[in-house]
Amino acid sequence: MHRTRHDLARTLNALGHTLVVARRFPDAERTYEAAVESARACGSRFEEAQARRGLGTVAATAGDRNLARACWTDAHTILASLSSPKAHDVRADLDALDSHAS
């Protein structure tokens, strides 16, 4: 069961990304929220971080800078704790958000 939930979280994250590319943001948001739940259920901090990054992207696209910052900060914290190189990508998202505020 653990592996199936992990696969589900990965699949939901991939689908969320596809929905963002297709500009179907409400569907992407729901999909990323489901990915967070699946990731938590199987204990995959990496997939949870990926979903939180996706939620940040959806929020930023909608103009909700505070929610984007919160999601991306959570994602960065998780990825940094895992020593994932993807933490640098999320840091770049946060930096870009801050640079647009200036």
JSON list of C-alpha atoms in Angstrom, two decimals:
[
{"chain": "A", "resi": 1, "resn": "MET", "atom": "CA", "xyz": [0.00, 0.00, 0.00]},
{"chain": "A", "resi": 2, "resn": "HIS", "atom": "CA", "xyz": [2.85, 2.40, 0.84]},
{"chain": "A", "resi": 3, "resn": "ARG", "atom": "CA", "xyz": [4.28, 2.11, -2.68]},
{"chain": "A", "resi": 4, "resn": "THR", "atom": "CA", "xyz": [0.89, 2.63, -4.28]},
{"chain": "A", "resi": 5, "resn": "ARG", "atom": "CA", "xyz": [0.33, 5.85, -2.33]},
{"chain": "A", "resi": 6, "resn": "HIS", "atom": "CA", "xyz": [3.78, 7.08, -3.28]},
{"chain": "A", "resi": 7, "resn": "ASP", "atom": "CA", "xyz": [3.07, 6.35, -6.94]},
{"chain": "A", "resi": 8, "resn": "LEU", "atom": "CA", "xyz": [-0.23, 8.19, -6.59]},
{"chain": "A", "resi": 9, "resn": "ALA", "atom": "CA", "xyz": [1.50, 11.25, -5.12]},
{"chain": "A", "resi": 10, "resn": "ARG", "atom": "CA", "xyz": [4.03, 11.27, -7.98]},
{"chain": "A", "resi": 11, "resn": "THR", "atom": "CA", "xyz": [1.28, 10.87, -10.55]},
{"chain": "A", "resi": 12, "resn": "LEU", "atom": "CA", "xyz": [-0.80, 13.65, -9.02]},
{"chain": "A", "resi": 13, "resn": "ASN", "atom": "CA", "xyz": [2.21, 15.97, -9.04]},
{"chain": "A", "resi": 14, "resn": "ALA", "atom": "CA", "xyz": [2.82, 15.21, -12.71]},
{"chain": "A", "resi": 15, "resn": "LEU", "atom": "CA", "xyz": [-0.86, 15.79, -13.49]},
{"chain": "A", "resi": 16, "resn": "GLY", "atom": "CA", "xyz": [-0.81, 19.04, -11.52]},
{"chain": "A", "resi": 17, "resn": "HIS", "atom": "CA", "xyz": [2.10, 20.27, -13.62]},
{"chain": "A", "resi": 18, "resn": "THR", "atom": "CA", "xyz": [0.27, 19.31, -16.82]},
{"chain": "A", "resi": 19, "resn": "LEU", "atom": "CA", "xyz": [-2.80, 21.20, -15.64]},
{"chain": "A", "resi": 20, "resn": "VAL", "atom": "CA", "xyz": [-0.71, 24.31, -14.90]},
{"chain": "A", "resi": 21, "resn": "VAL", "atom": "CA", "xyz": [0.78, 24.16, -18.39]},
{"chain": "A", "resi": 22, "resn": "ALA", "atom": "CA", "xyz": [-2.76, 23.85, -19.77]},
{"chain": "A", "resi": 23, "resn": "ARG", "atom": "CA", "xyz": [-3.70, 26.89, -17.62]},
{"chain": "A", "resi": 24, "resn": "ARG", "atom": "CA", "xyz": [-6.38, 24.90, -15.78]},
{"chain": "A", "resi": 25, "resn": "PHE", "atom": "CA", "xyz": [-5.45, 26.40, -12.44]},
{"chain": "A", "resi": 26, "resn": "PRO", "atom": "CA", "xyz": [-8.46, 25.37, -10.30]},
{"chain": "A", "resi": 27, "resn": "ASP", "atom": "CA", "xyz": [-7.99, 21.76, -11.43]},
{"chain": "A", "resi": 28, "resn": "ALA", "atom": "CA", "xyz": [-4.24, 22.03, -10.78]},
{"chain": "A", "resi": 29, "resn": "GLU", "atom": "CA", "xyz": [-4.87, 23.35, -7.28]},
{"chain": "A", "resi": 30, "resn": "ARG", "atom": "CA", "xyz": [-7.20, 20.47, -6.41]},
{"chain": "A", "resi": 31, "resn": "THR", "atom": "CA", "xyz": [-4.74, 17.99, -7.88]},
{"chain": "A", "resi": 32, "resn": "TYR", "atom": "CA", "xyz": [-1.78, 19.38, -5.92]},
{"chain": "A", "resi": 33, "resn": "GLU", "atom": "CA", "xyz": [-3.85, 19.35, -2.72]},
{"chain": "A", "resi": 34, "resn": "ALA", "atom": "CA", "xyz": [-4.60, 15.67, -3.33]},
{"chain": "A", "resi": 35, "resn": "ALA", "atom": "CA", "xyz": [-0.87, 15.11, -3.95]},
{"chain": "A", "resi": 36, "resn": "VAL", "atom": "CA", "xyz": [-0.06, 16.66, -0.55]},
{"chain": "A", "resi": 37, "resn": "GLU", "atom": "CA", "xyz": [-2.52, 14.28, 1.13]},
{"chain": "A", "resi": 38, "resn": "SER", "atom": "CA", "xyz": [-1.14, 11.24, -0.72]},
{"chain": "A", "resi": 39, "resn": "ALA", "atom": "CA", "xyz": [2.44, 12.23, 0.03]},
{"chain": "A", "resi": 40, "resn": "ARG", "atom": "CA", "xyz": [1.67, 12.64, 3.72]},
{"chain": "A", "resi": 41, "resn": "ALA", "atom": "CA", "xyz": [-0.16, 9.30, 3.78]},
{"chain": "A", "resi": 42, "resn": "CYS", "atom": "CA", "xyz": [2.90, 7.47, 2.48]},
{"chain": "A", "resi": 43, "resn": "GLY", "atom": "CA", "xyz": [5.49, 9.63, 4.26]},
{"chain": "A", "resi": 44, "resn": "SER", "atom": "CA", "xyz": [7.09, 11.07, 1.11]},
{"chain": "A", "resi": 45, "resn": "ARG", "atom": "CA", "xyz": [8.41, 14.47, 2.13]},
{"chain": "A", "resi": 46, "resn": "PHE", "atom": "CA", "xyz": [9.87, 14.95, -1.35]},
{"chain": "A", "resi": 47, "resn": "GLU", "atom": "CA", "xyz": [6.51, 14.50, -3.09]},
{"chain": "A", "resi": 48, "resn": "GLU", "atom": "CA", "xyz": [4.87, 16.74, -0.50]},
{"chain": "A", "resi": 49, "resn": "ALA", "atom": "CA", "xyz": [7.43, 19.43, -1.30]},
{"chain": "A", "resi": 50, "resn": "GLN", "atom": "CA", "xyz": [6.80, 19.03, -5.02]},
{"chain": "A", "resi": 51, "resn": "ALA", "atom": "CA", "xyz": [3.07, 19.46, -4.44]},
{"chain": "A", "resi": 52, "resn": "ARG", "atom": "CA", "xyz": [3.61, 22.51, -2.25]},
{"chain": "A", "resi": 53, "resn": "ARG", "atom": "CA", "xyz": [5.79, 24.04, -4.93]},
{"chain": "A", "resi": 54, "resn": "GLY", "atom": "CA", "xyz": [2.99, 23.44, -7.43]},
{"chain": "A", "resi": 55, "resn": "LEU", "atom": "CA", "xyz": [0.47, 25.05, -5.10]},
{"chain": "A", "resi": 56, "resn": "GLY", "atom": "CA", "xyz": [2.80, 28.04, -4.87]},
{"chain": "A", "resi": 57, "resn": "THR", "atom": "CA", "xyz": [2.91, 28.29, -8.65]},
{"chain": "A", "resi": 58, "resn": "VAL", "atom": "CA", "xyz": [-0.89, 28.23, -8.83]},
{"chain": "A", "resi": 59, "resn": "ALA", "atom": "CA", "xyz": [-1.11, 30.91, -6.12]},
{"chain": "A", "resi": 60, "resn": "ALA", "atom": "CA", "xyz": [1.49, 33.11, -7.82]},
{"chain": "A", "resi": 61, "resn": "THR", "atom": "CA", "xyz": [-0.36, 32.84, -11.10]},
{"chain": "A", "resi": 62, "resn": "ALA", "atom": "CA", "xyz": [-3.56, 33.92, -9.36]},
{"chain": "A", "resi": 63, "resn": "GLY", "atom": "CA", "xyz": [-1.73, 36.91, -7.88]},
{"chain": "A", "resi": 64, "resn": "ASP", "atom": "CA", "xyz": [-1.78, 35.62, -4.30]},
{"chain": "A", "resi": 65, "resn": "ARG", "atom": "CA", "xyz": [1.82, 36.44, -3.42]},
{"chain": "A", "resi": 66, "resn": "ASN", "atom": "CA", "xyz": [1.40, 35.66, 0.29]},
{"chain": "A", "resi": 67, "resn": "LEU", "atom": "CA", "xyz": [0.08, 32.16, -0.36]},
{"chain": "A", "resi": 68, "resn": "ALA", "atom": "CA", "xyz": [2.74, 31.58, -3.03]},
{"chain": "A", "resi": 69, "resn": "ARG", "atom": "CA", "xyz": [5.45, 32.61, -0.56]},
{"chain": "A", "resi": 70, "resn": "ALA", "atom": "CA", "xyz": [4.03, 30.34, 2.15]},
{"chain": "A", "resi": 71, "resn": "CYS", "atom": "CA", "xyz": [3.81, 27.33, -0.18]},
{"chain": "A", "resi": 72, "resn": "TRP", "atom": "CA", "xyz": [7.26, 27.89, -1.65]},
{"chain": "A", "resi": 73, "resn": "THR", "atom": "CA", "xyz": [8.79, 28.46, 1.78]},
{"chain": "A", "resi": 74, "resn": "ASP", "atom": "CA", "xyz": [7.33, 25.16, 2.98]},
{"chain": "A", "resi": 75, "resn": "ALA", "atom": "CA", "xyz": [8.60, 23.40, -0.15]},
{"chain": "A", "resi": 76, "resn": "HIS", "atom": "CA", "xyz": [12.06, 24.94, 0.25]},
{"chain": "A", "resi": 77, "resn": "THR", "atom": "CA", "xyz": [12.27, 23.95, 3.91]},
{"chain": "A", "resi": 78, "resn": "ILE", "atom": "CA", "xyz": [11.39, 20.35, 3.13]},
{"chain": "A", "resi": 79, "resn": "LEU", "atom": "CA", "xyz": [13.71, 20.06, 0.13]},
{"chain": "A", "resi": 80, "resn": "ALA", "atom": "CA", "xyz": [16.60, 21.68, 2.01]},
{"chain": "A", "resi": 81, "resn": "SER", "atom": "CA", "xyz": [16.10, 19.23, 4.89]},
{"chain": "A", "resi": 82, "resn": "LEU", "atom": "CA", "xyz": [16.38, 16.42, 2.34]},
{"chain": "A", "resi": 83, "resn": "SER", "atom": "CA", "xyz": [19.51, 18.01, 0.81]},
{"chain": "A", "resi": 84, "resn": "SER", "atom": "CA", "xyz": [17.70, 18.00, -2.52]},
{"chain": "A", "resi": 85, "resn": "PRO", "atom": "CA", "xyz": [19.19, 20.14, -5.30]},
{"chain": "A", "resi": 86, "resn": "LYS", "atom": "CA", "xyz": [15.59, 21.13, -6.10]},
{"chain": "A", "resi": 87, "resn": "ALA", "atom": "CA", "xyz": [15.74, 23.39, -3.04]},
{"chain": "A", "resi": 88, "resn": "HIS", "atom": "CA", "xyz": [17.78, 25.79, -5.20]},
{"chain": "A", "resi": 89, "resn": "ASP", "atom": "CA", "xyz": [14.98, 25.90, -7.79]},
{"chain": "A", "resi": 90, "resn": "VAL", "atom": "CA", "xyz": [12.42, 26.79, -5.13]},
{"chain": "A", "resi": 91, "resn": "ARG", "atom": "CA", "xyz": [14.78, 29.41, -3.72]},
{"chain": "A", "resi": 92, "resn": "ALA", "atom": "CA", "xyz": [14.86, 30.91, -7.21]},
{"chain": "A", "resi": 93, "resn": "ASP", "atom": "CA", "xyz": [11.03, 30.97, -7.22]},
{"chain": "A", "resi": 94, "resn": "LEU", "atom": "CA", "xyz": [11.08, 32.85, -3.92]},
{"chain": "A", "resi": 95, "resn": "ASP", "atom": "CA", "xyz": [13.76, 35.25, -5.12]},
{"chain": "A", "resi": 96, "resn": "ALA", "atom": "CA", "xyz": [11.77, 35.98, -8.30]},
{"chain": "A", "resi": 97, "resn": "LEU", "atom": "CA", "xyz": [8.66, 36.62, -6.21]},
{"chain": "A", "resi": 98, "resn": "ASP", "atom": "CA", "xyz": [10.62, 39.05, -4.03]},
{"chain": "A", "resi": 99, "resn": "SER", "atom": "CA", "xyz": [12.18, 40.80, -7.02]},
{"chain": "A", "resi": 100, "resn": "HIS", "atom": "CA", "xyz": [8.74, 41.45, -8.51]},
{"chain": "A", "resi": 101, "resn": "ALA", "atom": "CA", "xyz": [7.69, 43.08, -5.23]},
{"chain": "A", "resi": 102, "resn": "SER", "atom": "CA", "xyz": [10.35, 45.75, -5.62]}
]
